[in-house]
Amino acid sequence: MGYGDFKLFAALGAWLGWKMLLPIILLASAVGALFGIVIMIRQRRGKDTPIAFGPFLAIAGWLAMIWGHQVVERYLGLFAPRG
């Protein structure tokens, strides 16, 4: 992650709230890892090939803006006492 990625991540946290930061970074990392694996297989490149992380953060931020609150509430609901 470069300095621009940190700034984008901070901006997403300011816009969407601090609760969205964990889903954003997890989703961006997962999608970026899958994309990297596909690039390595299809283009026969090594693992040292740099890939920009900003687009994955932006996509994850967009998804968190649309469905993030439902995902976080459902996840936190797993740990709430039922009664």
JSON list of N, CA and C in Angstrom, two decimals:
[
{"chain": "A", "resi": 1, "resn": "MET", "atom": "N", "xyz": [0.84, -1.17, 0.00]},
{"chain": "A", "resi": 1, "resn": "MET", "atom": "CA", "xyz": [0.00, 0.00, 0.00]},
{"chain": "A", "resi": 1, "resn": "MET", "atom": "C", "xyz": [0.89, 1.24, 0.00]},
{"chain": "A", "resi": 2, "resn": "GLY", "atom": "N", "xyz": [0.58, 2.14, -0.91]},
{"chain": "A", "resi": 2, "resn": "GLY", "atom": "CA", "xyz": [1.29, 3.40, -0.97]},
{"chain": "A", "resi": 2, "resn": "GLY", "atom": "C", "xyz": [0.56, 4.47, -0.18]},
{"chain": "A", "resi": 3, "resn": "TYR", "atom": "N", "xyz": [1.10, 5.68, -0.21]},
{"chain": "A", "resi": 3, "resn": "TYR", "atom": "CA", "xyz": [0.48, 6.77, 0.55]},
{"chain": "A", "resi": 3, "resn": "TYR", "atom": "C", "xyz": [-0.88, 7.16, 0.00]},
{"chain": "A", "resi": 4, "resn": "GLY", "atom": "N", "xyz": [-1.07, 7.04, -1.29]},
{"chain": "A", "resi": 4, "resn": "GLY", "atom": "CA", "xyz": [-2.37, 7.32, -1.87]},
{"chain": "A", "resi": 4, "resn": "GLY", "atom": "C", "xyz": [-3.42, 6.32, -1.41]},
{"chain": "A", "resi": 5, "resn": "ASP", "atom": "N", "xyz": [-3.00, 5.07, -1.24]},
{"chain": "A", "resi": 5, "resn": "ASP", "atom": "CA", "xyz": [-3.92, 4.05, -0.75]},
{"chain": "A", "resi": 5, "resn": "ASP", "atom": "C", "xyz": [-4.36, 4.35, 0.69]},
{"chain": "A", "resi": 6, "resn": "PHE", "atom": "N", "xyz": [-3.43, 4.80, 1.50]},
{"chain": "A", "resi": 6, "resn": "PHE", "atom": "CA", "xyz": [-3.78, 5.18, 2.88]},
{"chain": "A", "resi": 6, "resn": "PHE", "atom": "C", "xyz": [-4.75, 6.35, 2.90]},
{"chain": "A", "resi": 7, "resn": "LYS", "atom": "N", "xyz": [-4.52, 7.30, 2.02]},
{"chain": "A", "resi": 7, "resn": "LYS", "atom": "CA", "xyz": [-5.42, 8.46, 1.96]},
{"chain": "A", "resi": 7, "resn": "LYS", "atom": "C", "xyz": [-6.82, 8.05, 1.49]},
{"chain": "A", "resi": 8, "resn": "LEU", "atom": "N", "xyz": [-6.89, 7.18, 0.49]},
{"chain": "A", "resi": 8, "resn": "LEU", "atom": "CA", "xyz": [-8.18, 6.70, 0.02]},
{"chain": "A", "resi": 8, "resn": "LEU", "atom": "C", "xyz": [-8.88, 5.90, 1.11]},
{"chain": "A", "resi": 9, "resn": "PHE", "atom": "N", "xyz": [-8.14, 5.07, 1.83]},
{"chain": "A", "resi": 9, "resn": "PHE", "atom": "CA", "xyz": [-8.71, 4.28, 2.92]},
{"chain": "A", "resi": 9, "resn": "PHE", "atom": "C", "xyz": [-9.24, 5.19, 4.03]},
{"chain": "A", "resi": 10, "resn": "ALA", "atom": "N", "xyz": [-8.49, 6.23, 4.35]},
{"chain": "A", "resi": 10, "resn": "ALA", "atom": "CA", "xyz": [-8.94, 7.19, 5.35]},
{"chain": "A", "resi": 10, "resn": "ALA", "atom": "C", "xyz": [-10.18, 7.94, 4.88]},
{"chain": "A", "resi": 11, "resn": "ALA", "atom": "N", "xyz": [-10.23, 8.30, 3.62]},
{"chain": "A", "resi": 11, "resn": "ALA", "atom": "CA", "xyz": [-11.41, 8.99, 3.09]},
{"chain": "A", "resi": 11, "resn": "ALA", "atom": "C", "xyz": [-12.63, 8.08, 3.13]},
{"chain": "A", "resi": 12, "resn": "LEU", "atom": "N", "xyz": [-12.46, 6.81, 2.79]},
{"chain": "A", "resi": 12, "resn": "LEU", "atom": "CA", "xyz": [-13.57, 5.86, 2.87]},
{"chain": "A", "resi": 12, "resn": "LEU", "atom": "C", "xyz": [-14.06, 5.71, 4.30]},
{"chain": "A", "resi": 13, "resn": "GLY", "atom": "N", "xyz": [-13.13, 5.70, 5.25]},
{"chain": "A", "resi": 13, "resn": "GLY", "atom": "CA", "xyz": [-13.51, 5.64, 6.66]},
{"chain": "A", "resi": 13, "resn": "GLY", "atom": "C", "xyz": [-14.25, 6.89, 7.11]},
{"chain": "A", "resi": 14, "resn": "ALA", "atom": "N", "xyz": [-13.86, 8.04, 6.59]},
{"chain": "A", "resi": 14, "resn": "ALA", "atom": "CA", "xyz": [-14.55, 9.29, 6.93]},
{"chain": "A", "resi": 14, "resn": "ALA", "atom": "C", "xyz": [-15.94, 9.33, 6.33]},
{"chain": "A", "resi": 15, "resn": "TRP", "atom": "N", "xyz": [-16.09, 8.84, 5.11]},
{"chain": "A", "resi": 15, "resn": "TRP", "atom": "CA", "xyz": [-17.40, 8.87, 4.44]},
{"chain": "A", "resi": 15, "resn": "TRP", "atom": "C", "xyz": [-18.36, 7.82, 4.98]},
{"chain": "A", "resi": 16, "resn": "LEU", "atom": "N", "xyz": [-17.85, 6.61, 5.20]},
{"chain": "A", "resi": 16, "resn": "LEU", "atom": "CA", "xyz": [-18.72, 5.49, 5.52]},
{"chain": "A", "resi": 16, "resn": "LEU", "atom": "C", "xyz": [-18.74, 5.13, 7.00]},
{"chain": "A", "resi": 17, "resn": "GLY", "atom": "N", "xyz": [-17.83, 5.67, 7.78]},
{"chain": "A", "resi": 17, "resn": "GLY", "atom": "CA", "xyz": [-17.76, 5.36, 9.20]},
{"chain": "A", "resi": 17, "resn": "GLY", "atom": "C", "xyz": [-16.68, 4.33, 9.49]},
{"chain": "A", "resi": 18, "resn": "TRP", "atom": "N", "xyz": [-16.20, 4.34, 10.72]},
{"chain": "A", "resi": 18, "resn": "TRP", "atom": "CA", "xyz": [-15.08, 3.47, 11.08]},
{"chain": "A", "resi": 18, "resn": "TRP", "atom": "C", "xyz": [-15.46, 2.00, 11.05]},
{"chain": "A", "resi": 19, "resn": "LYS", "atom": "N", "xyz": [-16.75, 1.67, 11.23]},
{"chain": "A", "resi": 19, "resn": "LYS", "atom": "CA", "xyz": [-17.16, 0.27, 11.21]},
{"chain": "A", "resi": 19, "resn": "LYS", "atom": "C", "xyz": [-16.99, -0.36, 9.83]},
{"chain": "A", "resi": 20, "resn": "MET", "atom": "N", "xyz": [-16.92, 0.44, 8.80]},
{"chain": "A", "resi": 20, "resn": "MET", "atom": "CA", "xyz": [-16.79, -0.09, 7.44]},
{"chain": "A", "resi": 20, "resn": "MET", "atom": "C", "xyz": [-15.34, -0.37, 7.06]},
{"chain": "A", "resi": 21, "resn": "LEU", "atom": "N", "xyz": [-14.38, 0.08, 7.86]},
{"chain": "A", "resi": 21, "resn": "LEU", "atom": "CA", "xyz": [-12.99, -0.08, 7.47]},
{"chain": "A", "resi": 21, "resn": "LEU", "atom": "C", "xyz": [-12.55, -1.55, 7.40]},
{"chain": "A", "resi": 22, "resn": "LEU", "atom": "N", "xyz": [-12.98, -2.36, 8.35]},
{"chain": "A", "resi": 22, "resn": "LEU", "atom": "CA", "xyz": [-12.58, -3.76, 8.32]},
{"chain": "A", "resi": 22, "resn": "LEU", "atom": "C", "xyz": [-13.18, -4.50, 7.12]},
{"chain": "A", "resi": 23, "resn": "PRO", "atom": "N", "xyz": [-14.49, -4.36, 6.85]},
{"chain": "A", "resi": 23, "resn": "PRO", "atom": "CA", "xyz": [-15.00, -5.03, 5.64]},
{"chain": "A", "resi": 23, "resn": "PRO", "atom": "C", "xyz": [-14.35, -4.52, 4.36]},
{"chain": "A", "resi": 24, "resn": "ILE", "atom": "N", "xyz": [-14.04, -3.24, 4.29]},
{"chain": "A", "resi": 24, "resn": "ILE", "atom": "CA", "xyz": [-13.42, -2.68, 3.08]},
{"chain": "A", "resi": 24, "resn": "ILE", "atom": "C", "xyz": [-12.04, -3.29, 2.86]},
{"chain": "A", "resi": 25, "resn": "ILE", "atom": "N", "xyz": [-11.21, -3.31, 3.89]},
{"chain": "A", "resi": 25, "resn": "ILE", "atom": "CA", "xyz": [-9.85, -3.81, 3.70]},
{"chain": "A", "resi": 25, "resn": "ILE", "atom": "C", "xyz": [-9.85, -5.31, 3.43]},
{"chain": "A", "resi": 26, "resn": "LEU", "atom": "N", "xyz": [-10.75, -6.05, 4.07]},
{"chain": "A", "resi": 26, "resn": "LEU", "atom": "CA", "xyz": [-10.83, -7.49, 3.82]},
{"chain": "A", "resi": 26, "resn": "LEU", "atom": "C", "xyz": [-11.30, -7.80, 2.40]},
{"chain": "A", "resi": 27, "resn": "LEU", "atom": "N", "xyz": [-12.33, -7.10, 1.97]},
{"chain": "A", "resi": 27, "resn": "LEU", "atom": "CA", "xyz": [-12.85, -7.33, 0.62]},
{"chain": "A", "resi": 27, "resn": "LEU", "atom": "C", "xyz": [-11.83, -6.90, -0.44]},
{"chain": "A", "resi": 28, "resn": "ALA", "atom": "N", "xyz": [-11.21, -5.75, -0.24]},
{"chain": "A", "resi": 28, "resn": "ALA", "atom": "CA", "xyz": [-10.21, -5.28, -1.20]},
{"chain": "A", "resi": 28, "resn": "ALA", "atom": "C", "xyz": [-9.03, -6.24, -1.28]},
{"chain": "A", "resi": 29, "resn": "SER", "atom": "N", "xyz": [-8.60, -6.76, -0.14]},
{"chain": "A", "resi": 29, "resn": "SER", "atom": "CA", "xyz": [-7.48, -7.71, -0.14]},
{"chain": "A", "resi": 29, "resn": "SER", "atom": "C", "xyz": [-7.85, -9.01, -0.82]},
{"chain": "A", "resi": 30, "resn": "ALA", "atom": "N", "xyz": [-9.05, -9.50, -0.55]},
{"chain": "A", "resi": 30, "resn": "ALA", "atom": "CA", "xyz": [-9.48, -10.77, -1.16]},
{"chain": "A", "resi": 30, "resn": "ALA", "atom": "C", "xyz": [-9.59, -10.63, -2.68]},
{"chain": "A", "resi": 31, "resn": "VAL", "atom": "N", "xyz": [-10.24, -9.58, -3.13]},
{"chain": "A", "resi": 31, "resn": "VAL", "atom": "CA", "xyz": [-10.41, -9.38, -4.56]},
{"chain": "A", "resi": 31, "resn": "VAL", "atom": "C", "xyz": [-9.06, -9.11, -5.23]},
{"chain": "A", "resi": 32, "resn": "GLY", "atom": "N", "xyz": [-8.21, -8.33, -4.58]},
{"chain": "A", "resi": 32, "resn": "GLY", "atom": "CA", "xyz": [-6.88, -8.07, -5.12]},
{"chain": "A", "resi": 32, "resn": "GLY", "atom": "C", "xyz": [-6.04, -9.33, -5.21]},
{"chain": "A", "resi": 33, "resn": "ALA", "atom": "N", "xyz": [-6.15, -10.21, -4.21]},
{"chain": "A", "resi": 33, "resn": "ALA", "atom": "CA", "xyz": [-5.40, -11.46, -4.24]},
{"chain": "A", "resi": 33, "resn": "ALA", "atom": "C", "xyz": [-5.89, -12.36, -5.38]},
{"chain": "A", "resi": 34, "resn": "LEU", "atom": "N", "xyz": [-7.20, -12.45, -5.53]},
{"chain": "A", "resi": 34, "resn": "LEU", "atom": "CA", "xyz": [-7.74, -13.26, -6.63]},
{"chain": "A", "resi": 34, "resn": "LEU", "atom": "C", "xyz": [-7.31, -12.71, -7.99]},
{"chain": "A", "resi": 35, "resn": "PHE", "atom": "N", "xyz": [-7.39, -11.39, -8.13]},
{"chain": "A", "resi": 35, "resn": "PHE", "atom": "CA", "xyz": [-6.97, -10.75, -9.37]},
{"chain": "A", "resi": 35, "resn": "PHE", "atom": "C", "xyz": [-5.49, -11.00, -9.63]},
{"chain": "A", "resi": 36, "resn": "GLY", "atom": "N", "xyz": [-4.67, -10.92, -8.60]},
{"chain": "A", "resi": 36, "resn": "GLY", "atom": "CA", "xyz": [-3.24, -11.16, -8.74]},
{"chain": "A", "resi": 36, "resn": "GLY", "atom": "C", "xyz": [-2.94, -12.58, -9.16]},
{"chain": "A", "resi": 37, "resn": "ILE", "atom": "N", "xyz": [-3.67, -13.53, -8.59]},
{"chain": "A", "resi": 37, "resn": "ILE", "atom": "CA", "xyz": [-3.47, -14.93, -8.97]},
{"chain": "A", "resi": 37, "resn": "ILE", "atom": "C", "xyz": [-3.84, -15.15, -10.43]},
{"chain": "A", "resi": 38, "resn": "VAL", "atom": "N", "xyz": [-4.95, -14.55, -10.85]},
{"chain": "A", "resi": 38, "resn": "VAL", "atom": "CA", "xyz": [-5.37, -14.68, -12.26]},
{"chain": "A", "resi": 38, "resn": "VAL", "atom": "C", "xyz": [-4.32, -14.07, -13.18]},
{"chain": "A", "resi": 39, "resn": "ILE", "atom": "N", "xyz": [-3.80, -12.90, -12.82]},
{"chain": "A", "resi": 39, "resn": "ILE", "atom": "CA", "xyz": [-2.76, -12.25, -13.64]},
{"chain": "A", "resi": 39, "resn": "ILE", "atom": "C", "xyz": [-1.52, -13.13, -13.72]},
{"chain": "A", "resi": 40, "resn": "MET", "atom": "N", "xyz": [-1.11, -13.72, -12.58]},
{"chain": "A", "resi": 40, "resn": "MET", "atom": "CA", "xyz": [0.08, -14.56, -12.59]},
{"chain": "A", "resi": 40, "resn": "MET", "atom": "C", "xyz": [-0.11, -15.79, -13.47]},
{"chain": "A", "resi": 41, "resn": "ILE", "atom": "N", "xyz": [-1.31, -16.37, -13.46]},
{"chain": "A", "resi": 41, "resn": "ILE", "atom": "CA", "xyz": [-1.56, -17.57, -14.25]},
{"chain": "A", "resi": 41, "resn": "ILE", "atom": "C", "xyz": [-1.70, -17.24, -15.74]},
{"chain": "A", "resi": 42, "resn": "ARG", "atom": "N", "xyz": [-2.51, -16.24, -16.05]},
{"chain": "A", "resi": 42, "resn": "ARG", "atom": "CA", "xyz": [-2.79, -15.95, -17.46]},
{"chain": "A", "resi": 42, "resn": "ARG", "atom": "C", "xyz": [-1.62, -15.31, -18.18]},
{"chain": "A", "resi": 43, "resn": "GLN", "atom": "N", "xyz": [-0.90, -14.43, -17.53]},
{"chain": "A", "resi": 43, "resn": "GLN", "atom": "CA", "xyz": [0.18, -13.71, -18.20]},
{"chain": "A", "resi": 43, "resn": "GLN", "atom": "C", "xyz": [1.56, -14.28, -17.85]},
{"chain": "A", "resi": 44, "resn": "ARG", "atom": "N", "xyz": [1.58, -15.33, -17.07]},
{"chain": "A", "resi": 44, "resn": "ARG", "atom": "CA", "xyz": [2.82, -15.98, -16.68]},
{"chain": "A", "resi": 44, "resn": "ARG", "atom": "C", "xyz": [3.83, -14.99, -16.09]},
{"chain": "A", "resi": 45, "resn": "ARG", "atom": "N", "xyz": [3.34, -14.19, -15.19]},
{"chain": "A", "resi": 45, "resn": "ARG", "atom": "CA", "xyz": [4.22, -13.23, -14.52]},
{"chain": "A", "resi": 45, "resn": "ARG", "atom": "C", "xyz": [4.54, -13.77, -13.12]},
{"chain": "A", "resi": 46, "resn": "GLY", "atom": "N", "xyz": [5.61, -13.26, -12.57]},
{"chain": "A", "resi": 46, "resn": "GLY", "atom": "CA", "xyz": [6.02, -13.69, -11.23]},
{"chain": "A", "resi": 46, "resn": "GLY", "atom": "C", "xyz": [5.25, -12.96, -10.15]},
{"chain": "A", "resi": 47, "resn": "LYS", "atom": "N", "xyz": [5.51, -13.37, -8.93]},
{"chain": "A", "resi": 47, "resn": "LYS", "atom": "CA", "xyz": [4.82, -12.75, -7.80]},
{"chain": "A", "resi": 47, "resn": "LYS", "atom": "C", "xyz": [5.36, -11.37, -7.47]},
{"chain": "A", "resi": 48, "resn": "ASP", "atom": "N", "xyz": [6.42, -10.97, -8.10]},
{"chain": "A", "resi": 48, "resn": "ASP", "atom": "CA", "xyz": [7.01, -9.65, -7.84]},
{"chain": "A", "resi": 48, "resn": "ASP", "atom": "C", "xyz": [6.42, -8.55, -8.73]},
{"chain": "A", "resi": 49, "resn": "THR", "atom": "N", "xyz": [5.42, -8.87, -9.52]},
{"chain": "A", "resi": 49, "resn": "THR", "atom": "CA", "xyz": [4.78, -7.89, -10.39]},
{"chain": "A", "resi": 49, "resn": "THR", "atom": "C", "xyz": [3.92, -6.95, -9.56]},
{"chain": "A", "resi": 50, "resn": "PRO", "atom": "N", "xyz": [4.18, -5.65, -9.62]},
{"chain": "A", "resi": 50, "resn": "PRO", "atom": "CA", "xyz": [3.36, -4.71, -8.82]},
{"chain": "A", "resi": 50, "resn": "PRO", "atom": "C", "xyz": [1.97, -4.54, -9.42]},
{"chain": "A", "resi": 51, "resn": "ILE", "atom": "N", "xyz": [0.97, -4.51, -8.55]},
{"chain": "A", "resi": 51, "resn": "ILE", "atom": "CA", "xyz": [-0.42, -4.30, -8.94]},
{"chain": "A", "resi": 51, "resn": "ILE", "atom": "C", "xyz": [-0.96, -3.18, -8.07]},
{"chain": "A", "resi": 52, "resn": "ALA", "atom": "N", "xyz": [-1.61, -2.21, -8.68]},
{"chain": "A", "resi": 52, "resn": "ALA", "atom": "CA", "xyz": [-2.18, -1.08, -7.92]},
{"chain": "A", "resi": 52, "resn": "ALA", "atom": "C", "xyz": [-3.30, -1.57, -7.01]},
{"chain": "A", "resi": 53, "resn": "PHE", "atom": "N", "xyz": [-3.30, -1.11, -5.76]},
{"chain": "A", "resi": 53, "resn": "PHE", "atom": "CA", "xyz": [-4.30, -1.54, -4.78]},
{"chain": "A", "resi": 53, "resn": "PHE", "atom": "C", "xyz": [-5.48, -0.57, -4.72]},
{"chain": "A", "resi": 54, "resn": "GLY", "atom": "N", "xyz": [-5.31, 0.65, -5.20]},
{"chain": "A", "resi": 54, "resn": "GLY", "atom": "CA", "xyz": [-6.36, 1.66, -5.15]},
{"chain": "A", "resi": 54, "resn": "GLY", "atom": "C", "xyz": [-7.67, 1.26, -5.82]},
{"chain": "A", "resi": 55, "resn": "PRO", "atom": "N", "xyz": [-7.63, 0.68, -7.01]},
{"chain": "A", "resi": 55, "resn": "PRO", "atom": "CA", "xyz": [-8.90, 0.26, -7.62]},
{"chain": "A", "resi": 55, "resn": "PRO", "atom": "C", "xyz": [-9.67, -0.75, -6.79]},
{"chain": "A", "resi": 56, "resn": "PHE", "atom": "N", "xyz": [-8.97, -1.64, -6.11]},
{"chain": "A", "resi": 56, "resn": "PHE", "atom": "CA", "xyz": [-9.64, -2.63, -5.28]},
{"chain": "A", "resi": 56, "resn": "PHE", "atom": "C", "xyz": [-10.24, -1.97, -4.04]},
{"chain": "A", "resi": 57, "resn": "LEU", "atom": "N", "xyz": [-9.55, -0.97, -3.49]},
{"chain": "A", "resi": 57, "resn": "LEU", "atom": "CA", "xyz": [-10.12, -0.21, -2.38]},
{"chain": "A", "resi": 57, "resn": "LEU", "atom": "C", "xyz": [-11.38, 0.54, -2.82]},
{"chain": "A", "resi": 58, "resn": "ALA", "atom": "N", "xyz": [-11.32, 1.13, -4.01]},
{"chain": "A", "resi": 58, "resn": "ALA", "atom": "CA", "xyz": [-12.48, 1.88, -4.51]},
{"chain": "A", "resi": 58, "resn": "ALA", "atom": "C", "xyz": [-13.67, 0.96, -4.72]},
{"chain": "A", "resi": 59, "resn": "ILE", "atom": "N", "xyz": [-13.45, -0.21, -5.31]},
{"chain": "A", "resi": 59, "resn": "ILE", "atom": "CA", "xyz": [-14.54, -1.16, -5.54]},
{"chain": "A", "resi": 59, "resn": "ILE", "atom": "C", "xyz": [-15.11, -1.64, -4.21]},
{"chain": "A", "resi": 60, "resn": "ALA", "atom": "N", "xyz": [-14.23, -1.96, -3.26]},
{"chain": "A", "resi": 60, "resn": "ALA", "atom": "CA", "xyz": [-14.69, -2.42, -1.95]},
{"chain": "A", "resi": 60, "resn": "ALA", "atom": "C", "xyz": [-15.44, -1.31, -1.21]},
{"chain": "A", "resi": 61, "resn": "GLY", "atom": "N", "xyz": [-14.99, -0.06, -1.36]},
{"chain": "A", "resi": 61, "resn": "GLY", "atom": "CA", "xyz": [-15.70, 1.06, -0.76]},
{"chain": "A", "resi": 61, "resn": "GLY", "atom": "C", "xyz": [-17.09, 1.24, -1.35]},
{"chain": "A", "resi": 62, "resn": "TRP", "atom": "N", "xyz": [-17.19, 1.07, -2.64]},
{"chain": "A", "resi": 62, "resn": "TRP", "atom": "CA", "xyz": [-18.49, 1.18, -3.30]},
{"chain": "A", "resi": 62, "resn": "TRP", "atom": "C", "xyz": [-19.44, 0.09, -2.82]},
{"chain": "A", "resi": 63, "resn": "LEU", "atom": "N", "xyz": [-18.92, -1.15, -2.73]},
{"chain": "A", "resi": 63, "resn": "LEU", "atom": "CA", "xyz": [-19.74, -2.25, -2.24]},
{"chain": "A", "resi": 63, "resn": "LEU", "atom": "C", "xyz": [-20.14, -2.05, -0.78]},
{"chain": "A", "resi": 64, "resn": "ALA", "atom": "N", "xyz": [-19.22, -1.52, 0.02]},
{"chain": "A", "resi": 64, "resn": "ALA", "atom": "CA", "xyz": [-19.53, -1.25, 1.43]},
{"chain": "A", "resi": 64, "resn": "ALA", "atom": "C", "xyz": [-20.57, -0.14, 1.54]},
{"chain": "A", "resi": 65, "resn": "MET", "atom": "N", "xyz": [-20.54, 0.81, 0.63]},
{"chain": "A", "resi": 65, "resn": "MET", "atom": "CA", "xyz": [-21.54, 1.88, 0.66]},
{"chain": "A", "resi": 65, "resn": "MET", "atom": "C", "xyz": [-22.93, 1.32, 0.36]},
{"chain": "A", "resi": 66, "resn": "ILE", "atom": "N", "xyz": [-23.01, 0.33, -0.50]},
{"chain": "A", "resi": 66, "resn": "ILE", "atom": "CA", "xyz": [-24.31, -0.23, -0.88]},
{"chain": "A", "resi": 66, "resn": "ILE", "atom": "C", "xyz": [-24.80, -1.26, 0.14]},
{"chain": "A", "resi": 67, "resn": "TRP", "atom": "N", "xyz": [-23.96, -2.24, 0.48]},
{"chain": "A", "resi": 67, "resn": "TRP", "atom": "CA", "xyz": [-24.40, -3.35, 1.33]},
{"chain": "A", "resi": 67, "resn": "TRP", "atom": "C", "xyz": [-23.65, -3.44, 2.65]},
{"chain": "A", "resi": 68, "resn": "GLY", "atom": "N", "xyz": [-22.77, -2.55, 2.93]},
{"chain": "A", "resi": 68, "resn": "GLY", "atom": "CA", "xyz": [-21.90, -2.67, 4.10]},
{"chain": "A", "resi": 68, "resn": "GLY", "atom": "C", "xyz": [-22.62, -2.71, 5.43]},
{"chain": "A", "resi": 69, "resn": "HIS", "atom": "N", "xyz": [-23.59, -1.83, 5.62]},
{"chain": "A", "resi": 69, "resn": "HIS", "atom": "CA", "xyz": [-24.26, -1.77, 6.92]},
{"chain": "A", "resi": 69, "resn": "HIS", "atom": "C", "xyz": [-25.03, -3.06, 7.19]},
{"chain": "A", "resi": 70, "resn": "GLN", "atom": "N", "xyz": [-25.65, -3.64, 6.19]},
{"chain": "A", "resi": 70, "resn": "GLN", "atom": "CA", "xyz": [-26.36, -4.90, 6.39]},
{"chain": "A", "resi": 70, "resn": "GLN", "atom": "C", "xyz": [-25.40, -6.02, 6.76]},
{"chain": "A", "resi": 71, "resn": "VAL", "atom": "N", "xyz": [-24.24, -6.05, 6.12]},
{"chain": "A", "resi": 71, "resn": "VAL", "atom": "CA", "xyz": [-23.26, -7.10, 6.40]},
{"chain": "A", "resi": 71, "resn": "VAL", "atom": "C", "xyz": [-22.73, -6.95, 7.82]},
{"chain": "A", "resi": 72, "resn": "VAL", "atom": "N", "xyz": [-22.39, -5.73, 8.22]},
{"chain": "A", "resi": 72, "resn": "VAL", "atom": "CA", "xyz": [-21.86, -5.51, 9.57]},
{"chain": "A", "resi": 72, "resn": "VAL", "atom": "C", "xyz": [-22.91, -5.83, 10.63]},
{"chain": "A", "resi": 73, "resn": "GLU", "atom": "N", "xyz": [-24.14, -5.38, 10.42]},
{"chain": "A", "resi": 73, "resn": "GLU", "atom": "CA", "xyz": [-25.20, -5.66, 11.40]},
{"chain": "A", "resi": 73, "resn": "GLU", "atom": "C", "xyz": [-25.47, -7.16, 11.51]},
{"chain": "A", "resi": 74, "resn": "ARG", "atom": "N", "xyz": [-25.48, -7.86, 10.40]},
{"chain": "A", "resi": 74, "resn": "ARG", "atom": "CA", "xyz": [-25.70, -9.31, 10.44]},
{"chain": "A", "resi": 74, "resn": "ARG", "atom": "C", "xyz": [-24.54, -10.01, 11.15]},
{"chain": "A", "resi": 75, "resn": "TYR", "atom": "N", "xyz": [-23.32, -9.57, 10.87]},
{"chain": "A", "resi": 75, "resn": "TYR", "atom": "CA", "xyz": [-22.16, -10.17, 11.53]},
{"chain": "A", "resi": 75, "resn": "TYR", "atom": "C", "xyz": [-22.19, -9.91, 13.03]},
{"chain": "A", "resi": 76, "resn": "LEU", "atom": "N", "xyz": [-22.42, -8.67, 13.43]},
{"chain": "A", "resi": 76, "resn": "LEU", "atom": "CA", "xyz": [-22.47, -8.35, 14.85]},
{"chain": "A", "resi": 76, "resn": "LEU", "atom": "C", "xyz": [-23.65, -9.02, 15.54]},
{"chain": "A", "resi": 77, "resn": "GLY", "atom": "N", "xyz": [-24.71, -9.28, 14.79]},
{"chain": "A", "resi": 77, "resn": "GLY", "atom": "CA", "xyz": [-25.86, -9.98, 15.35]},
{"chain": "A", "resi": 77, "resn": "GLY", "atom": "C", "xyz": [-25.57, -11.42, 15.73]},
{"chain": "A", "resi": 78, "resn": "LEU", "atom": "N", "xyz": [-24.52, -12.00, 15.16]},
{"chain": "A", "resi": 78, "resn": "LEU", "atom": "CA", "xyz": [-24.14, -13.35, 15.52]},
{"chain": "A", "resi": 78, "resn": "LEU", "atom": "C", "xyz": [-23.67, -13.45, 16.96]},
{"chain": "A", "resi": 79, "resn": "PHE", "atom": "N", "xyz": [-23.17, -12.35, 17.49]},
{"chain": "A", "resi": 79, "resn": "PHE", "atom": "CA", "xyz": [-22.60, -12.35, 18.83]},
{"chain": "A", "resi": 79, "resn": "PHE", "atom": "C", "xyz": [-23.53, -11.75, 19.87]},
{"chain": "A", "resi": 80, "resn": "ALA", "atom": "N", "xyz": [-24.67, -11.25, 19.45]},
{"chain": "A", "resi": 80, "resn": "ALA", "atom": "CA", "xyz": [-25.63, -10.64, 20.38]},
{"chain": "A", "resi": 80, "resn": "ALA", "atom": "C", "xyz": [-26.41, -11.72, 21.10]},
{"chain": "A", "resi": 81, "resn": "PRO", "atom": "N", "xyz": [-26.68, -11.52, 22.37]},
{"chain": "A", "resi": 81, "resn": "PRO", "atom": "CA", "xyz": [-27.48, -12.51, 23.09]},
{"chain": "A", "resi": 81, "resn": "PRO", "atom": "C", "xyz": [-28.91, -12.53, 22.56]},
{"chain": "A", "resi": 82, "resn": "ARG", "atom": "N", "xyz": [-29.44, -13.69, 22.43]},
{"chain": "A", "resi": 82, "resn": "ARG", "atom": "CA", "xyz": [-30.81, -13.83, 21.92]},
{"chain": "A", "resi": 82, "resn": "ARG", "atom": "C", "xyz": [-31.75, -14.03, 23.10]},
{"chain": "A", "resi": 83, "resn": "GLY", "atom": "N", "xyz": [-32.85, -13.42, 23.00]},
{"chain": "A", "resi": 83, "resn": "GLY", "atom": "CA", "xyz": [-33.74, -13.61, 24.12]},
{"chain": "A", "resi": 83, "resn": "GLY", "atom": "C", "xyz": [-35.14, -13.15, 23.90]}
]
